[in-house]
Coordinates of C-alpha atoms and ligand atoms in Angstrom, one line a residue:
X1 CA 42.6 4.2 4.0
X2 CA 43.5 5.6 0.5
X3 CA 42.1 9.0 -0.2
X4 CA 40.0 7.5 -3.3
X5 CA 38.2 5.2 -1.0
X6 CA 37.3 8.1 1.3
X7 CA 36.0 10.0 -1.3
X8 CA 33.9 7.2 -2.5
X9 CA 32.5 6.4 0.9
X10 CA 31.7 10.2 1.6
X11 CA 30.0 10.7 -1.8
X12 CA 28.0 7.4 -1.0
X13 CA 26.8 8.8 2.4
X14 CA 26.1 12.2 1.0
X15 CA 24.1 11.2 -2.1
X16 CA 20.3 10.8 -0.9
X17 CA 19.6 8.7 -3.9
X18 CA 22.0 5.8 -2.6
X19 CA 19.5 5.1 0.1
X20 CA 17.2 2.5 -0.3
X21 CA 13.4 3.7 -0.5
X22 CA 10.7 3.8 2.3
X23 CA 7.2 3.4 0.6
X24 CA 4.4 4.4 2.8
X25 CA 1.1 3.5 1.6
X26 CA -2.3 4.4 3.3
X27 CA -4.7 1.4 2.5
X28 CA -8.7 1.6 2.5
X29 CA -9.3 5.1 1.8
X30 CA -13.2 5.6 1.3
X31 CA -16.1 7.8 2.3
X32 CA -16.5 4.9 5.2
X33 CA -13.0 5.6 6.4
X34 CA -12.5 9.3 5.6
X35 CA -11.6 10.7 9.2
X36 CA -9.5 7.6 10.0
X37 CA -7.7 8.0 6.7
X38 CA -7.0 11.7 7.4
X39 CA -5.6 10.8 10.7
X40 CA -3.3 8.3 9.2
X41 CA -2.0 10.5 6.6
X42 CA -1.6 13.3 9.3
X43 CA 0.4 10.6 11.4
X44 CA 2.7 9.8 8.4
X45 CA 3.3 13.4 7.7
X46 CA 3.8 14.5 11.2
X47 CA 6.6 11.9 11.6
X48 CA 8.5 13.1 8.7
X49 CA 6.9 11.6 5.7
X50 CA 6.1 14.3 2.9
X51 CA 2.8 14.3 1.4
X52 CA 4.1 13.7 -1.9
X53 CA 5.9 10.6 -0.7
X54 CA 2.7 8.8 0.1
X55 CA 0.9 6.4 -1.9
X56 CA -3.0 6.4 -1.1
X57 CA -5.2 3.1 -2.0
X58 CA -8.8 4.2 -2.8
X59 CA -11.8 1.9 -2.6
X60 CA -14.5 3.1 -5.2
X61 CA -17.4 1.5 -3.8
X62 CA -16.4 0.4 -0.3
X63 CA -18.5 -2.6 1.4
X64 CA -20.6 -2.0 -2.0
X65 CA -22.4 0.9 -0.3
X66 CA -20.1 3.8 -0.4
X67 CA -19.8 5.2 -3.9
X68 CA -16.9 7.7 -4.0
X69 CA -18.1 9.9 -6.9
X70 CA -21.1 10.7 -4.8
X71 CA -19.1 11.8 -1.6
X72 CA -17.7 15.4 -2.2
X73 CA -15.5 15.3 1.2
X74 CA -13.6 12.3 0.2
X75 CA -13.4 13.1 -3.5
X76 CA -12.1 16.7 -2.7
X77 CA -9.6 15.6 -0.1
X78 CA -8.1 12.9 -2.7
X79 CA -7.9 15.8 -5.4
X80 CA -5.9 17.8 -2.7
X81 CA -3.8 14.9 -2.1
X82 CA -3.1 14.2 -5.8
X83 CA -2.3 17.7 -6.4
X84 CA 0.1 17.7 -3.5
X85 CA 2.0 14.8 -5.5
X86 CA 0.9 11.8 -3.7
X87 CA 0.4 8.7 -5.7
X88 CA -3.3 7.4 -5.8
X89 CA -4.0 3.7 -6.6
X90 CA -6.9 1.7 -7.1
X91 CA -7.7 -0.7 -4.4
X92 CA -10.3 -3.0 -5.7
X93 CA -14.1 -2.2 -6.2
X94 CA -15.7 -3.1 -2.9
X95 CA -13.0 -4.6 -1.0
X96 CA -15.3 -7.6 -0.2
X97 CA -14.5 -11.2 -1.2
X98 CA -17.3 -13.1 -3.0
X99 CA -17.3 -16.8 -4.0
X100 CA -16.3 -20.1 -1.8
X101 CA -12.8 -21.4 -1.3
X102 CA -12.5 -24.6 -2.9
X103 CA -9.6 -26.1 -0.7
X104 CA -8.4 -25.6 2.9
X105 CA -5.5 -23.7 1.8
X106 CA -7.6 -21.2 -0.1
X107 CA -9.8 -20.8 3.0
X108 CA -7.0 -20.4 5.2
X109 CA -5.7 -17.4 3.1
X110 CA -9.3 -16.0 2.3
X111 CA -10.6 -16.1 6.0
X112 CA -7.5 -16.5 8.4
X113 CA -5.2 -14.0 6.4
X114 CA -7.6 -11.6 4.4
X115 CA -10.7 -11.9 6.6
X116 CA -13.2 -12.1 3.8
X117 CA -11.6 -9.0 2.5
X118 CA -9.5 -10.6 -0.4
X119 CA -12.0 -9.1 -3.3
X120 CA -10.1 -10.7 -6.2
X121 CA -8.9 -13.9 -4.5
X122 CA -11.6 -16.1 -5.8
X123 CA -12.6 -14.0 -9.0
X124 CA -12.5 -15.7 -12.3
X125 CA -11.3 -13.4 -15.3
X126 CA -14.9 -12.1 -16.2
X127 CA -15.7 -11.2 -12.3
X128 CA -12.4 -9.4 -12.0
X129 CA -12.9 -7.3 -15.5
X130 CA -16.5 -6.4 -14.5
X131 CA -15.0 -5.1 -11.1
X132 CA -12.2 -3.2 -12.6
X133 CA -14.7 -1.6 -15.1
X134 CA -16.9 -0.5 -12.5
X135 CA -14.1 0.7 -10.4
X136 CA -12.5 2.8 -13.1
X137 CA -16.2 4.2 -14.1
X138 CA -16.5 5.7 -10.5
X139 CA -12.8 6.9 -10.3
X140 CA -13.7 8.9 -13.6
X141 CA -17.0 10.1 -12.4
X142 CA -14.9 11.4 -9.4
X143 CA -12.7 13.5 -11.9
X144 CA -9.6 11.3 -10.7
X145 CA -9.2 9.3 -13.7
X146 CA -5.7 11.1 -14.5
X147 CA -4.5 10.5 -11.0
X148 CA -4.8 6.8 -10.5
X149 CA -1.7 5.0 -11.5
X150 CA -1.1 1.7 -10.1
X151 CA -3.6 -1.2 -8.7
X152 CA -3.4 -2.9 -5.2
X153 CA -5.7 -5.8 -4.7
X154 CA -7.5 -6.0 -1.3
X155 CA -5.2 -8.0 1.1
X156 CA -2.6 -8.1 -1.8
X157 CA -4.5 -11.4 -3.1
X158 CA -5.2 -12.1 -6.6
X159 CA -6.5 -15.4 -8.1
X160 CA -4.5 -16.7 -11.1
X161 CA -7.2 -15.4 -13.6
X162 CA -7.4 -12.2 -11.9
X163 CA -3.7 -11.7 -11.8
X164 CA -3.8 -12.2 -15.6
X165 CA -6.5 -9.4 -16.0
X166 CA -4.7 -7.1 -13.8
X167 CA -1.4 -7.4 -15.7
X168 CA -3.3 -6.5 -18.8
X169 CA -5.2 -3.7 -17.5
X170 CA -2.9 -0.7 -18.2
X171 CA -1.8 0.2 -14.8
X172 CA 1.8 1.4 -14.6
X173 CA 2.3 -1.2 -11.8
X174 CA 0.4 -3.5 -9.3
X175 CA 1.4 -4.8 -5.9
X176 CA 1.2 -8.4 -4.4
X177 CA 2.4 -9.4 -0.9
X178 CA 6.0 -10.3 -2.5
X179 CA 6.5 -6.8 -4.0
X180 CA 5.6 -4.2 -6.6
X181 CA 5.2 -5.7 -10.0
X182 CA 6.3 -3.3 -12.9
X183 CA 7.2 -4.7 -16.5
X184 CA 9.0 -7.7 -15.7
X185 CA 10.5 -7.1 -12.5
X186 CA 9.5 -7.4 -8.9
X187 CA 10.8 -4.7 -6.5
X188 CA 10.7 -3.7 -2.8
X189 CA 10.0 -7.3 -1.4
X190 CA 10.1 -6.2 2.2
X191 CA 6.8 -5.4 3.7
X192 CA 5.9 -4.0 7.2
X193 CA 2.0 -3.9 7.8
X194 CA 0.3 -3.4 11.2
X195 CA -3.0 -5.3 12.2
X196 CA -5.3 -3.9 14.8
X197 CA -8.0 -6.4 15.1
X198 CA -7.0 -7.8 18.5
X199 CA -4.5 -6.9 20.9
X200 CA -2.5 -10.1 20.3
X201 CA -2.3 -9.1 16.4
X202 CA -1.3 -5.7 17.4
X203 CA 1.6 -6.9 19.4
X204 CA 2.6 -9.4 16.9
X205 CA 2.6 -7.1 14.0
X206 CA 4.5 -4.3 16.0
X207 CA 7.0 -7.0 17.0
X208 CA 7.3 -7.9 13.0
X209 CA 8.0 -4.2 12.4
X210 CA 10.4 -3.8 14.9
X211 CA 12.5 -6.9 13.6
X212 CA 12.1 -5.4 10.0
X213 CA 13.1 -2.2 10.8
X214 CA 16.4 -3.4 12.3
X215 CA 17.7 -5.4 9.4
X216 CA 20.0 -3.8 6.9
X217 CA 18.3 -1.1 5.0
X218 CA 16.5 -2.1 1.9
X219 CA 13.6 -0.9 -0.1
X220 CA 10.7 -1.4 2.4
X221 CA 7.0 -1.1 2.0
X222 CA 5.1 0.2 5.0
X223 CA 1.5 -0.3 5.0
X224 CA -1.0 1.6 7.3
X225 CA -4.6 1.1 7.6
X226 CA -7.4 3.6 8.8
X227 CA -8.3 0.9 11.3
X228 CA -5.0 1.5 13.1
X229 CA -6.1 4.5 14.5
X230 CA -8.4 2.8 16.9
X231 CA -5.3 1.4 18.9
X232 CA -3.0 3.8 20.7
X233 CA -0.2 1.0 20.8
X234 CA -0.4 0.3 17.1
X235 CA -0.1 4.2 16.4
X236 CA 2.9 4.3 18.9
X237 CA 4.4 1.3 16.8
X238 CA 3.9 3.3 13.6
X239 CA 5.4 6.3 15.0
X240 CA 8.2 4.4 16.2
X241 CA 9.0 2.5 13.1
X242 CA 8.8 5.6 10.8
X243 CA 11.2 7.4 13.3
X244 CA 13.6 4.1 12.9
X245 CA 13.6 4.1 9.1
X246 CA 13.4 7.5 8.1
X247 CA 17.1 8.4 8.6
X248 CA 18.1 5.4 6.7
X249 CA 15.6 5.3 3.9
X250 CA 14.4 7.9 1.4
X251 CA 10.6 8.4 1.6
X252 CA 9.0 8.3 -1.9
X253 CA 5.8 7.2 -3.4
X254 CA 5.4 4.1 -5.7
X255 CA 5.4 6.0 -9.0
X256 CA 8.5 8.1 -7.9
X257 CA 10.2 4.9 -6.7
X258 CA 9.6 3.4 -10.0
X259 CA 10.7 6.0 -12.0
X260 CA 14.0 6.1 -10.2
X261 CA 14.6 2.5 -10.3
X262 CA 16.7 1.3 -13.3
X263 CA 15.4 -2.2 -13.2
X264 CA 11.8 -0.9 -13.7
X265 CA 10.2 -0.5 -17.0
X266 CA 9.6 3.4 -17.5
X267 CA 6.1 3.8 -16.3
X268 CA 4.2 6.9 -17.3
Ligands
ZN301 ZN1 -7.4 -3.0 2.0

């Protein structure tokens, strides 16, 4: 092997920036899930994800009954996470879907995949605008207005009308099932998520995580939910997935990832 080749390979293995990103997000954070959310953050941190490499998805009025601005413990905890460098995102307004599916295909996604939690999947533009406005008002009253950068719709689902509204809403990025949308590009297509509603779902999603984490390294989103703490096997699957991926990927939050990515529009 020629010396120049050796040098190039050594530089590539030494430079942390050449590793793809591991983008860990904690979903569904609200007053209703505070203790379980803390445990999921602790799980990620204790297994090697720095606090400032986490992306935290906040629901302003979870289930239409838990306003974040009126719950000081959740508010203070989120302030602390933001000060520590975590990236906060808006995660819908109530998280609950309203409206009726108009086709078997829509029903399958709404109830089968999202289980009635795809808040914006059936929204028209006016409904989506109203929810975003109400969500932002709560976030601002909670003193977190300057800390929320992106938008992740519940279950990653948006109706076509809601998609148009979210794109124009001034977020630095938003996320769908297929990746993170920033400007004209879609990044980090690979997604690992865990389900915990049944033993079957836990086993299937753990198997999917195992398969995904053995593929050639690529920018990878890893989504964990407070509900995952209810199942020991899911917690163990998350722990194993993190241990498998962290040596090969660089943990970073969504904003840091976009700032580091040449293809993304420069988010502020
Ligand atoms: Zn969610």
